[in-house]
PDB file of C-alpha atoms in Angstrom:
ATOM      1  CA  MET E  21      14.937  -4.995   5.287  1.00 58.00           C
ATOM      2  CA  PRO E  22      14.986  -1.181   5.350  1.00 57.00           C
ATOM      3  CA  THR E  23      15.746   0.345   8.735  1.00 60.00           C
ATOM      4  CA  GLN E  24      12.841   1.275  10.995  1.00 56.00           C
ATOM      5  CA  THR E  25      12.535   4.613  12.776  1.00 55.00           C
ATOM      6  CA  VAL E  26      10.183   5.706  15.560  1.00 58.00           C
ATOM      7  CA  ASP E  27       8.269   8.280  13.472  1.00 66.00           C
ATOM      8  CA  HIS E  28       7.036   5.710  10.929  1.00 69.00           C
ATOM      9  CA  ARG E  29       4.216   3.176  10.857  1.00 76.00           C
ATOM     10  CA  PHE E  30       4.555   0.029   8.772  1.00 83.00           C
ATOM     11  CA  ASN E  31       2.171  -2.151   6.780  1.00 86.00           C
ATOM     12  CA  PHE E  32       3.039  -5.161   4.650  1.00 91.00           C
ATOM     13  CA  GLY E  33       1.694  -7.271   1.816  1.00 92.00           C
ATOM     14  CA  PHE E  34       2.870 -10.456   0.106  1.00 94.00           C
ATOM     15  CA  GLY E  35       2.235 -11.549  -3.457  1.00 95.00           C
ATOM     16  CA  TYR E  36       3.425 -13.314  -6.572  1.00 95.00           C
ATOM     17  CA  ASP E  37       4.730 -11.665  -9.764  1.00 95.00           C
ATOM     18  CA  GLU E  38       3.570 -14.062 -12.514  1.00 93.00           C
ATOM     19  CA  VAL E  39       5.562 -12.298 -15.247  1.00 95.00           C
ATOM     20  CA  ARG E  40       8.928 -12.713 -13.492  1.00 95.00           C
ATOM     21  CA  ASP E  41       8.050 -15.886 -11.529  1.00 96.00           C
ATOM     22  CA  ASP E  42       8.997 -14.068  -8.319  1.00 97.00           C
ATOM     23  CA  TYR E  43       7.553 -13.717  -4.833  1.00 97.00           C
ATOM     24  CA  LYS E  44       7.494 -10.156  -3.511  1.00 97.00           C
ATOM     25  CA  VAL E  45       6.870  -8.351  -0.233  1.00 95.00           C
ATOM     26  CA  ALA E  46       5.588  -4.768  -0.257  1.00 92.00           C
ATOM     27  CA  ALA E  47       6.410  -2.624   2.779  1.00 90.00           C
ATOM     28  CA  ILE E  48       4.411   0.580   3.261  1.00 85.00           C
ATOM     29  CA  PHE E  49       6.045   3.290   5.366  1.00 82.00           C
ATOM     30  CA  HIS E  50       3.809   6.045   6.668  1.00 77.00           C
ATOM     31  CA  GLU E  51       5.737   9.002   8.042  1.00 71.00           C
ATOM     32  CA  ILE E  52       3.594  10.332  10.892  1.00 67.00           C
ATOM     33  CA  THR E  53       4.739  13.964  10.552  1.00 69.00           C
ATOM     34  CA  LYS E  54       4.055  14.177   6.781  1.00 69.00           C
ATOM     35  CA  CYS E  55       1.083  13.441   4.532  1.00 67.00           C
ATOM     36  CA  TYR E  56       2.601  10.867   2.260  1.00 70.00           C
ATOM     37  CA  ILE E  57       3.190   7.155   2.164  1.00 76.00           C
ATOM     38  CA  ASN E  58       6.419   5.620   0.878  1.00 82.00           C
ATOM     39  CA  ALA E  59       6.574   2.038  -0.381  1.00 87.00           C
ATOM     40  CA  LYS E  60       9.336  -0.459  -1.032  1.00 92.00           C
ATOM     41  CA  ILE E  61       9.149  -3.866  -2.697  1.00 95.00           C
ATOM     42  CA  TYR E  62      11.378  -6.799  -1.830  1.00 97.00           C
ATOM     43  CA  SER E  63      12.065  -9.371  -4.563  1.00 97.00           C
ATOM     44  CA  LEU E  64      12.878 -12.896  -3.387  1.00 97.00           C
ATOM     45  CA  LYS E  65      14.489 -13.717  -6.747  1.00 97.00           C
ATOM     46  CA  SER E  66      16.929 -10.765  -6.736  1.00 97.00           C
ATOM     47  CA  ASP E  67      17.159 -10.531  -2.916  1.00 97.00           C
ATOM     48  CA  SER E  68      16.842  -6.734  -3.124  1.00 97.00           C
ATOM     49  CA  TRP E  69      14.548  -3.818  -2.231  1.00 96.00           C
ATOM     50  CA  THR E  70      13.154  -1.328  -4.777  1.00 94.00           C
ATOM     51  CA  THR E  71      11.702   2.058  -3.826  1.00 92.00           C
ATOM     52  CA  VAL E  72       8.267   2.812  -5.273  1.00 88.00           C
ATOM     53  CA  ASP E  73       6.916   6.325  -5.968  1.00 76.00           C
ATOM     54  CA  ASP E  74       5.345   8.118  -2.994  1.00 68.00           C
ATOM     55  CA  HIS E  75       1.567   8.121  -2.566  1.00 66.00           C
ATOM     56  CA  GLN E  76      -0.310  11.066  -1.054  1.00 65.00           C
ATOM     57  CA  GLY E  77      -2.212   9.993   2.048  1.00 64.00           C
ATOM     58  CA  GLU E  78      -2.250  10.381   5.792  1.00 61.00           C
ATOM     59  CA  MET E  79      -2.553   6.844   7.071  1.00 68.00           C
ATOM     60  CA  VAL E  80      -2.902   3.265   5.903  1.00 72.00           C
ATOM     61  CA  TYR E  81      -5.895   1.653   7.640  1.00 69.00           C
ATOM     62  CA  ASP E  82      -5.542  -1.975   6.623  1.00 64.00           C
ATOM     63  CA  GLY E  83      -2.599  -3.832   8.120  1.00 74.00           C
ATOM     64  CA  LEU E  84      -1.961  -6.367   5.367  1.00 83.00           C
ATOM     65  CA  GLY E  85      -2.265  -5.612   1.664  1.00 86.00           C
ATOM     66  CA  LYS E  86      -5.067  -7.429  -0.161  1.00 90.00           C
ATOM     67  CA  LEU E  87      -3.827  -9.135  -3.345  1.00 92.00           C
ATOM     68  CA  VAL E  88      -6.123  -8.778  -6.375  1.00 92.00           C
ATOM     69  CA  ASN E  89      -4.970  -9.297  -9.992  1.00 91.00           C
ATOM     70  CA  GLY E  90      -1.263  -8.962  -9.200  1.00 93.00           C
ATOM     71  CA  LYS E  91      -1.716  -5.760  -7.197  1.00 94.00           C
ATOM     72  CA  LEU E  92      -1.681  -5.246  -3.432  1.00 92.00           C
ATOM     73  CA  HIS E  93      -4.345  -2.865  -2.072  1.00 90.00           C
ATOM     74  CA  TRP E  94      -4.668  -0.808   1.130  1.00 85.00           C
ATOM     75  CA  LEU E  95      -7.336   1.584   2.390  1.00 83.00           C
ATOM     76  CA  THR E  96      -5.789   5.006   3.144  1.00 80.00           C
ATOM     77  CA  SER E  97      -7.117   8.238   4.626  1.00 76.00           C
ATOM     78  CA  ILE E  98      -6.633  11.588   2.919  1.00 72.00           C
ATOM     79  CA  VAL E  99      -6.292  15.121   4.276  1.00 69.00           C
ATOM     80  CA  ASP E 100      -9.918  16.207   3.665  1.00 70.00           C
ATOM     81  CA  GLY E 101     -11.294  13.340   5.781  1.00 70.00           C
ATOM     82  CA  GLY E 102     -12.095  11.057   2.876  1.00 74.00           C
ATOM     83  CA  TRP E 103     -10.375   7.852   1.868  1.00 78.00           C
ATOM     84  CA  ASP E 104      -8.582   6.280  -1.069  1.00 81.00           C
ATOM     85  CA  ILE E 105      -7.568   2.810  -2.069  1.00 85.00           C
ATOM     86  CA  MET E 106      -3.853   2.649  -2.787  1.00 85.00           C
ATOM     87  CA  SER E 107      -2.500  -0.149  -4.966  1.00 89.00           C
ATOM     88  CA  ILE E 108       0.987  -1.407  -5.714  1.00 91.00           C
ATOM     89  CA  ASP E 109       1.485  -3.324  -8.945  1.00 94.00           C
ATOM     90  CA  LEU E 110       3.929  -6.166  -8.232  1.00 95.00           C
ATOM     91  CA  VAL E 111       4.917  -6.569 -11.902  1.00 95.00           C
ATOM     92  CA  TYR E 112       5.593  -2.905 -12.755  1.00 94.00           C
ATOM     93  CA  GLU E 113       6.422  -1.914  -9.151  1.00 92.00           C
ATOM     94  CA  LYS E 114       4.274   1.222  -9.361  1.00 91.00           C
ATOM     95  CA  CYS E 115       2.001   2.783  -6.769  1.00 87.00           C
ATOM     96  CA  ARG E 116      -1.296   4.425  -7.717  1.00 86.00           C
ATOM     97  CA  LYS E 117      -4.650   5.520  -6.389  1.00 84.00           C
ATOM     98  CA  VAL E 118      -7.618   3.339  -7.384  1.00 86.00           C
ATOM     99  CA  GLU E 119     -10.378   5.579  -8.750  1.00 82.00           C
ATOM    100  CA  GLN E 120     -13.611   5.489  -6.752  1.00 77.00           C
ATOM    101  CA  PRO E 121     -17.155   6.159  -7.943  1.00 75.00           C
ATOM    102  CA  CYS E 122     -18.540   9.639  -7.219  1.00 74.00           C
ATOM    103  CA  TYR E 123     -20.654   9.412  -4.064  1.00 66.00           C
ATOM    104  CA  GLY E 124     -21.639  13.087  -4.081  1.00 63.00           C
ATOM    105  CA  ARG E 125     -20.253  13.651  -0.592  1.00 59.00           C
ATOM    106  CA  THR E 126     -17.857  12.114   1.920  1.00 58.00           C
ATOM    107  CA  PHE E 127     -19.198   9.210   3.960  1.00 56.00           C
ATOM    108  CA  PRO E 128     -17.722   7.644   7.078  1.00 58.00           C
ATOM    109  CA  PHE E 129     -16.395   4.191   6.365  1.00 55.00           C
ATOM    110  CA  ASN E 130     -15.770   0.875   8.073  1.00 58.00           C
ATOM    111  CA  THR E 131     -13.406  -1.869   7.039  1.00 56.00           C
ATOM    112  CA  TRP E 132     -14.460  -5.504   7.086  1.00 57.00           C
ATOM    113  CA  SER E 133     -12.418  -8.625   6.648  1.00 56.00           C
ATOM    114  CA  VAL E 134     -13.202 -12.308   6.385  1.00 58.00           C
ATOM    115  CA  GLY E 135     -11.378 -14.783   8.618  1.00 55.00           C
ATOM    116  CA  LYS E 136      -9.532 -14.460  11.873  1.00 53.00           C
TER     117      LYS E 136
END
C-alpha cells in the first residue's frame, strides 16, 4: 500500500472489474493543504497500484466508496462551498466528476446511508 503521511486523509472503496475478472481497491488521498484529491487503484490480479488522474476538490465526505455500475462514488466538497460527486471507473481506472442537475443555487446538503 502507498505510504501514509500526516497531511493526508484517506478514503477507500472496494469493487469488482467484470471486464478483467479482477477485484480492486480504490484509495483516495486528500492532501489537506491543497485543493485536490489523488486516487490510486490496487489490482488483486496484478498485485500492483496504479495512480489515477487528480480530481479537483477540497474534501471527501463519504468514508467508503459506493459501487454503482462498475464505478466507485464519493461525495466531495468544492472551493465555492458546493459539492460534487467524484467517481472512479474500475475498468478504465479513470476519475471524473459526475454531472449534477442545475439547482439554480447552492444548497446545504446531508449524507444518508442505509445500514450500520
